[in-house]
Amino acid sequence: MSIYREQLPQSRGTLFLTDGGIETTLIFHNGFDLPFFAAYPLLDSAPGRTALREYYESYLAIAVHGHQGFVLESPTWRANRDWGAELGHSESDLDCYNRLAIELLESLRKEFSVPESPIVISGCIGPRGDGYQVTSRMSGEEARQYHSHQIATFADTNADMVSAITMTYPEEAIGITLAAQHAGIPAVISFTTETDGRLPDGTILKDAIERVDEATDNGPAYYMINCAHPDHFSQALEAGEDWVKRIQGIRANASRLSHDELDACEELDDGNPEELGLQYKQLRSAFPSFSILGGCCGTDHRHIGEISHHCH
């Protein structure tokens, strides 16, 4: 049975950490080839599983040292039907990968869990399409049907929740939330923004959150922002607004480059870890609801260490 599915401890406002940019770390620091940015196939091999375990261990050590909670996000951002097919994996194969990913996180939680640092396990769900741009668009019902299988698999494991990472338009987020409600597992929705603070489809962040809440009866446990630098999304935030209070998590990029510029990069832009930690501190001061802190593209344990230090 899951430990926290009925009551997520990170929703109480205490500081939780999560990991950084898993794919960029594995590619640029560990030398792995990840076709289509998919990390889950590493679960197939002993070297891959070792690399994933060591990746998570570097972050868990920071959280335990700082007496902070941690959200363990599974390496399954690409483990859905269309992306799996690109990699030659059937839905049955993907079921196995998603279950193996949660089993890995369970073993890490057993190893690192202490009362001062509760560890929440999240099944990571990625977009059906590209994480940077909207190449095709589903209705909320189409998105519910598409993502239901992966979400049901996670609900049948000991995962405490699911997180939809890098959502580019509201309808897909609506469908994921509805599928999670049907499966009986909490869902978190994380939108990405462009340099103007809008979603890749042009939707204002405020409108996206309000549309999902309206369509799902405030279904998401909370919202996050990921895969954008704080300079890009901070302009879209308004202190004291009810919709902003629904945002509890930030997973920013280390780089100030746009999504198009990042796509064209052949070298990793890992920014300035200390500067990012200080920016998180400023965000926490302006928006106290931001209590789940991690990173996205270009970030690693150095960035999360600085965030932990400055936001402790």
Short mmCIF file of C-alpha atoms in Angstrom, two decimals:
data_model
loop_
_atom_site.label_atom_id
_atom_site.label_comp_id
_atom_site.label_asym_id
_atom_site.label_seq_id
_atom_site.Cartn_x
_atom_site.Cartn_y
_atom_site.Cartn_z
CA MET A 1 0.00 0.00 0.00
CA SER A 2 1.07 3.59 -0.57
CA ILE A 3 2.01 5.60 2.49
CA TYR A 4 0.82 9.11 1.69
CA ARG A 5 -1.88 8.75 -0.97
CA GLU A 6 -4.65 9.80 1.39
CA GLN A 7 -2.79 12.87 2.69
CA LEU A 8 0.24 14.29 0.91
CA PRO A 9 2.65 15.74 3.52
CA GLN A 10 4.06 18.34 1.10
CA SER A 11 0.64 20.03 0.99
CA ARG A 12 1.10 21.27 4.56
CA GLY A 13 3.48 24.03 3.50
CA THR A 14 6.71 22.67 4.96
CA LEU A 15 9.74 22.65 2.68
CA PHE A 16 10.15 19.68 0.36
CA LEU A 17 12.82 19.16 -2.24
CA THR A 18 12.69 17.17 -5.43
CA ASP A 19 15.30 16.31 -8.05
CA GLY A 20 16.76 18.30 -10.93
CA GLY A 21 17.01 17.67 -14.66
CA ILE A 22 17.26 13.90 -14.83
CA GLU A 23 17.57 13.62 -18.60
CA THR A 24 20.15 16.40 -18.99
CA THR A 25 22.17 14.95 -16.10
CA LEU A 26 22.16 11.44 -17.56
CA ILE A 27 23.07 12.69 -21.04
CA PHE A 28 25.64 15.41 -20.34
CA HIS A 29 27.15 14.26 -17.04
CA ASN A 30 26.78 10.48 -17.24
CA GLY A 31 27.24 10.03 -20.98
CA PHE A 32 24.06 8.05 -21.69
CA ASP A 33 22.32 8.17 -25.04
CA LEU A 34 18.62 8.78 -24.36
CA PRO A 35 16.64 8.61 -27.62
CA PHE A 36 13.63 10.95 -27.48
CA PHE A 37 14.84 12.11 -24.05
CA ALA A 38 13.53 8.87 -22.52
CA ALA A 39 15.21 7.77 -19.28
CA TYR A 40 12.97 4.80 -18.45
CA PRO A 41 14.78 2.29 -20.75
CA LEU A 42 17.75 2.51 -18.38
CA LEU A 43 15.72 0.26 -16.08
CA ASP A 44 16.55 -2.57 -18.52
CA SER A 45 20.22 -2.87 -17.58
CA ALA A 46 22.29 -3.12 -14.43
CA PRO A 47 24.46 -0.08 -15.38
CA GLY A 48 21.31 1.90 -16.14
CA ARG A 49 19.65 0.99 -12.86
CA THR A 50 22.86 1.84 -10.98
CA ALA A 51 23.03 5.25 -12.66
CA LEU A 52 19.42 5.99 -11.78
CA ARG A 53 19.91 4.92 -8.17
CA GLU A 54 23.05 7.05 -7.81
CA TYR A 55 21.25 9.98 -9.39
CA TYR A 56 18.44 9.88 -6.83
CA GLU A 57 20.80 9.17 -3.93
CA SER A 58 22.66 12.44 -4.52
CA TYR A 59 19.43 14.38 -3.97
CA LEU A 60 18.09 12.32 -1.10
CA ALA A 61 21.33 12.91 0.80
CA ILE A 62 20.75 16.67 0.54
CA ALA A 63 17.18 16.40 1.84
CA VAL A 64 18.10 14.13 4.74
CA HIS A 65 21.04 16.36 5.70
CA GLY A 66 18.76 19.41 5.72
CA HIS A 67 15.87 17.65 7.47
CA GLN A 68 13.67 18.40 4.47
CA GLY A 69 11.05 16.24 2.84
CA PHE A 70 11.52 14.88 -0.66
CA VAL A 71 9.29 14.04 -3.64
CA LEU A 72 10.79 11.11 -5.57
CA GLU A 73 9.74 11.50 -9.21
CA SER A 74 9.91 8.35 -11.34
CA PRO A 75 12.02 8.37 -14.57
CA THR A 76 8.90 7.73 -16.68
CA TRP A 77 8.27 11.09 -18.36
CA ARG A 78 8.34 9.37 -21.77
CA ALA A 79 6.75 6.06 -20.72
CA ASN A 80 3.43 6.64 -22.44
CA ARG A 81 1.92 4.98 -25.51
CA ASP A 82 3.09 7.18 -28.39
CA TRP A 83 6.62 7.74 -27.15
CA GLY A 84 6.90 4.10 -26.14
CA ALA A 85 5.95 3.06 -29.66
CA GLU A 86 8.75 5.26 -31.03
CA LEU A 87 11.12 3.21 -28.86
CA GLY A 88 9.58 -0.13 -29.86
CA HIS A 89 7.70 -0.72 -26.60
CA SER A 90 4.16 -2.05 -26.32
CA GLU A 91 1.69 -1.01 -23.64
CA SER A 92 2.53 -4.23 -21.82
CA ASP A 93 6.20 -3.28 -21.93
CA LEU A 94 5.37 0.18 -20.60
CA ASP A 95 3.38 -1.34 -17.73
CA CYS A 96 6.51 -3.22 -16.69
CA TYR A 97 8.72 -0.15 -16.96
CA ASN A 98 6.32 1.99 -14.93
CA ARG A 99 6.10 -0.66 -12.22
CA LEU A 100 9.87 -1.18 -12.15
CA ALA A 101 10.35 2.56 -11.75
CA ILE A 102 8.10 2.69 -8.69
CA GLU A 103 9.82 -0.37 -7.21
CA LEU A 104 13.17 1.41 -7.57
CA LEU A 105 11.81 4.46 -5.75
CA GLU A 106 10.33 2.26 -3.03
CA SER A 107 13.73 0.74 -2.35
CA LEU A 108 15.27 4.22 -2.14
CA ARG A 109 12.56 5.38 0.26
CA LYS A 110 13.19 2.37 2.47
CA GLU A 111 16.91 3.17 2.52
CA PHE A 112 16.71 6.93 3.16
CA SER A 113 13.44 7.56 4.99
CA VAL A 114 13.72 9.17 8.43
CA PRO A 115 10.98 10.95 10.42
CA GLU A 116 12.50 14.40 9.72
CA SER A 117 12.51 13.78 5.95
CA PRO A 118 9.29 12.16 4.68
CA ILE A 119 9.70 10.79 1.16
CA VAL A 120 6.74 10.85 -1.25
CA ILE A 121 6.75 8.65 -4.37
CA SER A 122 5.32 10.16 -7.55
CA GLY A 123 4.63 8.50 -10.87
CA CYS A 124 5.82 10.94 -13.52
CA ILE A 125 3.61 11.51 -16.57
CA GLY A 126 4.84 13.43 -19.59
CA PRO A 127 2.93 15.05 -22.42
CA ARG A 128 1.70 13.02 -25.36
CA GLY A 129 3.56 15.37 -27.68
CA ASP A 130 6.61 17.57 -27.39
CA GLY A 131 7.34 19.20 -24.05
CA TYR A 132 8.27 22.54 -25.60
CA GLN A 133 5.62 23.13 -28.25
CA VAL A 134 2.06 22.15 -29.11
CA THR A 135 2.25 20.10 -32.29
CA SER A 136 -1.20 18.53 -31.88
CA ARG A 137 -3.98 19.10 -29.40
CA MET A 138 -6.37 16.76 -27.61
CA SER A 139 -9.66 17.56 -25.97
CA GLY A 140 -9.94 16.93 -22.25
CA GLU A 141 -11.77 13.66 -22.90
CA GLU A 142 -9.21 12.50 -25.47
CA ALA A 143 -6.43 13.27 -22.98
CA ARG A 144 -8.27 11.36 -20.25
CA GLN A 145 -8.50 8.30 -22.46
CA TYR A 146 -4.90 8.57 -23.64
CA HIS A 147 -3.31 8.89 -20.19
CA SER A 148 -5.70 6.60 -18.28
CA HIS A 149 -3.63 3.46 -18.83
CA GLN A 150 -0.39 4.80 -17.38
CA ILE A 151 -2.21 6.46 -14.50
CA ALA A 152 -4.10 3.25 -13.69
CA THR A 153 -0.79 1.39 -13.64
CA PHE A 154 0.65 3.85 -11.13
CA ALA A 155 -2.52 3.64 -9.05
CA ASP A 156 -2.00 -0.11 -8.86
CA THR A 157 1.48 0.37 -7.36
CA ASN A 158 2.59 1.94 -4.08
CA ALA A 159 2.98 5.37 -5.67
CA ASP A 160 1.51 8.11 -3.51
CA MET A 161 0.61 10.42 -6.40
CA VAL A 162 1.16 11.19 -10.07
CA SER A 163 2.76 14.32 -11.50
CA ALA A 164 2.09 15.58 -15.01
CA ILE A 165 5.29 17.38 -15.95
CA THR A 166 5.78 19.95 -18.72
CA MET A 167 2.15 20.44 -19.69
CA THR A 168 1.86 22.80 -22.64
CA TYR A 169 -1.90 23.42 -22.84
CA PRO A 170 -4.86 23.16 -20.41
CA GLU A 171 -6.91 20.38 -22.04
CA GLU A 172 -4.24 17.74 -21.57
CA ALA A 173 -3.94 18.72 -17.92
CA ILE A 174 -7.70 18.44 -17.55
CA GLY A 175 -7.73 14.93 -19.01
CA ILE A 176 -4.89 13.76 -16.77
CA THR A 177 -6.63 15.13 -13.69
CA LEU A 178 -9.90 13.41 -14.59
CA ALA A 179 -8.09 10.11 -15.19
CA ALA A 180 -6.35 10.37 -11.82
CA GLN A 181 -9.63 11.14 -10.07
CA HIS A 182 -11.17 8.03 -11.62
CA ALA A 183 -8.16 5.94 -10.55
CA GLY A 184 -8.23 7.30 -7.00
CA ILE A 185 -4.73 8.78 -6.92
CA PRO A 186 -3.78 12.44 -6.31
CA ALA A 187 -2.54 14.35 -9.34
CA VAL A 188 -0.22 17.33 -9.59
CA ILE A 189 -0.15 19.46 -12.73
CA SER A 190 3.06 21.22 -13.76
CA PHE A 191 2.86 23.74 -16.60
CA THR A 192 5.80 25.05 -18.57
CA THR A 193 5.99 28.60 -19.86
CA GLU A 194 7.77 30.49 -22.59
CA THR A 195 9.93 33.56 -21.94
CA ASP A 196 6.77 35.71 -21.84
CA GLY A 197 5.26 33.71 -18.96
CA ARG A 198 2.56 32.13 -21.14
CA LEU A 199 2.10 28.44 -21.88
CA PRO A 200 3.51 27.27 -25.24
CA ASP A 201 -0.01 27.40 -26.73
CA GLY A 202 -0.29 31.07 -25.72
CA THR A 203 -2.59 30.55 -22.71
CA ILE A 204 -2.01 32.88 -19.77
CA LEU A 205 -0.85 30.87 -16.73
CA LYS A 206 -3.70 32.23 -14.62
CA ASP A 207 -6.27 31.15 -17.19
CA ALA A 208 -4.74 27.68 -17.51
CA ILE A 209 -4.94 27.00 -13.77
CA GLU A 210 -8.46 28.38 -13.47
CA ARG A 211 -9.66 26.36 -16.48
CA VAL A 212 -8.32 23.10 -15.06
CA ASP A 213 -9.77 23.81 -11.63
CA GLU A 214 -13.16 24.68 -13.10
CA ALA A 215 -13.28 21.57 -15.30
CA THR A 216 -12.21 19.18 -12.52
CA ASP A 217 -13.77 20.72 -9.40
CA ASN A 218 -10.32 21.83 -8.13
CA GLY A 219 -9.04 18.36 -8.90
CA PRO A 220 -5.23 18.79 -8.81
CA ALA A 221 -3.66 18.51 -5.37
CA TYR A 222 -1.60 21.54 -6.40
CA TYR A 223 0.16 23.03 -9.39
CA MET A 224 3.80 23.45 -10.32
CA ILE A 225 5.83 25.34 -12.91
CA ASN A 226 8.73 23.57 -14.62
CA CYS A 227 11.17 23.81 -17.53
CA ALA A 228 11.43 27.61 -17.53
CA HIS A 229 13.82 30.01 -15.82
CA PRO A 230 12.41 32.13 -12.95
CA ASP A 231 12.99 35.24 -15.08
CA HIS A 232 10.51 33.79 -17.59
CA PHE A 233 7.57 32.94 -15.34
CA SER A 234 7.90 35.33 -12.39
CA GLN A 235 6.39 38.13 -14.49
CA ALA A 236 3.16 36.12 -14.74
CA LEU A 237 2.70 35.80 -10.98
CA GLU A 238 0.64 38.12 -8.81
CA ALA A 239 1.15 37.97 -5.03
CA GLY A 240 -1.98 37.29 -3.02
CA GLU A 241 -4.06 35.99 -5.93
CA ASP A 242 -6.01 32.81 -5.21
CA TRP A 243 -4.80 31.10 -8.40
CA VAL A 244 -1.17 31.76 -7.45
CA LYS A 245 -1.76 30.12 -4.07
CA ARG A 246 -2.63 26.94 -5.97
CA ILE A 247 1.00 26.82 -7.18
CA GLN A 248 3.12 24.96 -4.63
CA GLY A 249 6.05 23.68 -6.67
CA ILE A 250 8.83 25.14 -8.81
CA ARG A 251 11.21 23.15 -11.01
CA ALA A 252 13.05 25.84 -12.94
CA ASN A 253 15.65 25.53 -15.66
CA ALA A 254 19.21 26.56 -14.89
CA SER A 255 19.39 28.37 -18.22
CA ARG A 256 17.76 31.62 -19.29
CA LEU A 257 17.60 30.36 -22.89
CA SER A 258 14.23 29.94 -24.58
CA HIS A 259 12.89 26.50 -25.42
CA ASP A 260 13.87 26.96 -29.07
CA GLU A 261 17.40 27.95 -28.05
CA LEU A 262 17.69 24.99 -25.69
CA ASP A 263 16.56 22.63 -28.45
CA ALA A 264 19.40 23.89 -30.64
CA CYS A 265 22.10 23.63 -27.93
CA GLU A 266 24.81 21.00 -28.30
CA GLU A 267 26.38 21.83 -24.93
CA LEU A 268 24.69 21.96 -21.56
CA ASP A 269 23.88 25.39 -20.12
CA ASP A 270 23.90 24.74 -16.37
CA GLY A 271 23.61 28.40 -15.36
CA ASN A 272 24.75 29.49 -11.91
CA PRO A 273 23.69 27.20 -9.03
CA GLU A 274 24.11 29.80 -6.28
CA GLU A 275 22.25 32.47 -8.25
CA LEU A 276 19.37 30.03 -8.82
CA GLY A 277 19.28 29.22 -5.09
CA LEU A 278 19.02 32.93 -4.28
CA GLN A 279 16.25 33.39 -6.85
CA TYR A 280 14.31 30.56 -5.23
CA LYS A 281 14.72 32.29 -1.87
CA GLN A 282 13.25 35.47 -3.36
CA LEU A 283 10.36 33.53 -4.87
CA ARG A 284 9.65 31.82 -1.55
CA SER A 285 9.61 35.20 0.18
CA ALA A 286 7.18 36.68 -2.34
CA PHE A 287 5.03 33.55 -2.71
CA PRO A 288 4.95 31.51 0.54
CA SER A 289 2.91 28.73 -1.09
CA PHE A 290 6.01 27.67 -3.08
CA SER A 291 7.14 24.82 -0.86
CA ILE A 292 8.17 21.99 -3.23
CA LEU A 293 11.45 23.00 -4.84
CA GLY A 294 13.49 21.24 -7.50
CA GLY A 295 14.98 21.79 -10.92
CA CYS A 296 14.57 20.96 -14.58
CA CYS A 297 16.83 21.14 -17.64
CA GLY A 298 20.46 21.83 -16.80
CA THR A 299 20.08 21.50 -13.03
CA ASP A 300 21.72 18.82 -10.89
CA HIS A 301 22.51 18.14 -7.23
CA ARG A 302 24.61 21.33 -7.03
CA HIS A 303 21.60 23.51 -7.83
CA ILE A 304 19.32 21.64 -5.43
CA GLY A 305 22.01 21.92 -2.74
CA GLU A 306 22.03 25.70 -3.16
CA ILE A 307 18.23 25.83 -3.15
CA SER A 308 18.15 23.74 0.04
CA HIS A 309 20.75 26.00 1.68
CA HIS A 310 19.17 29.33 0.79
CA CYS A 311 15.54 28.27 1.40
CA HIS A 312 16.09 26.26 4.59
#
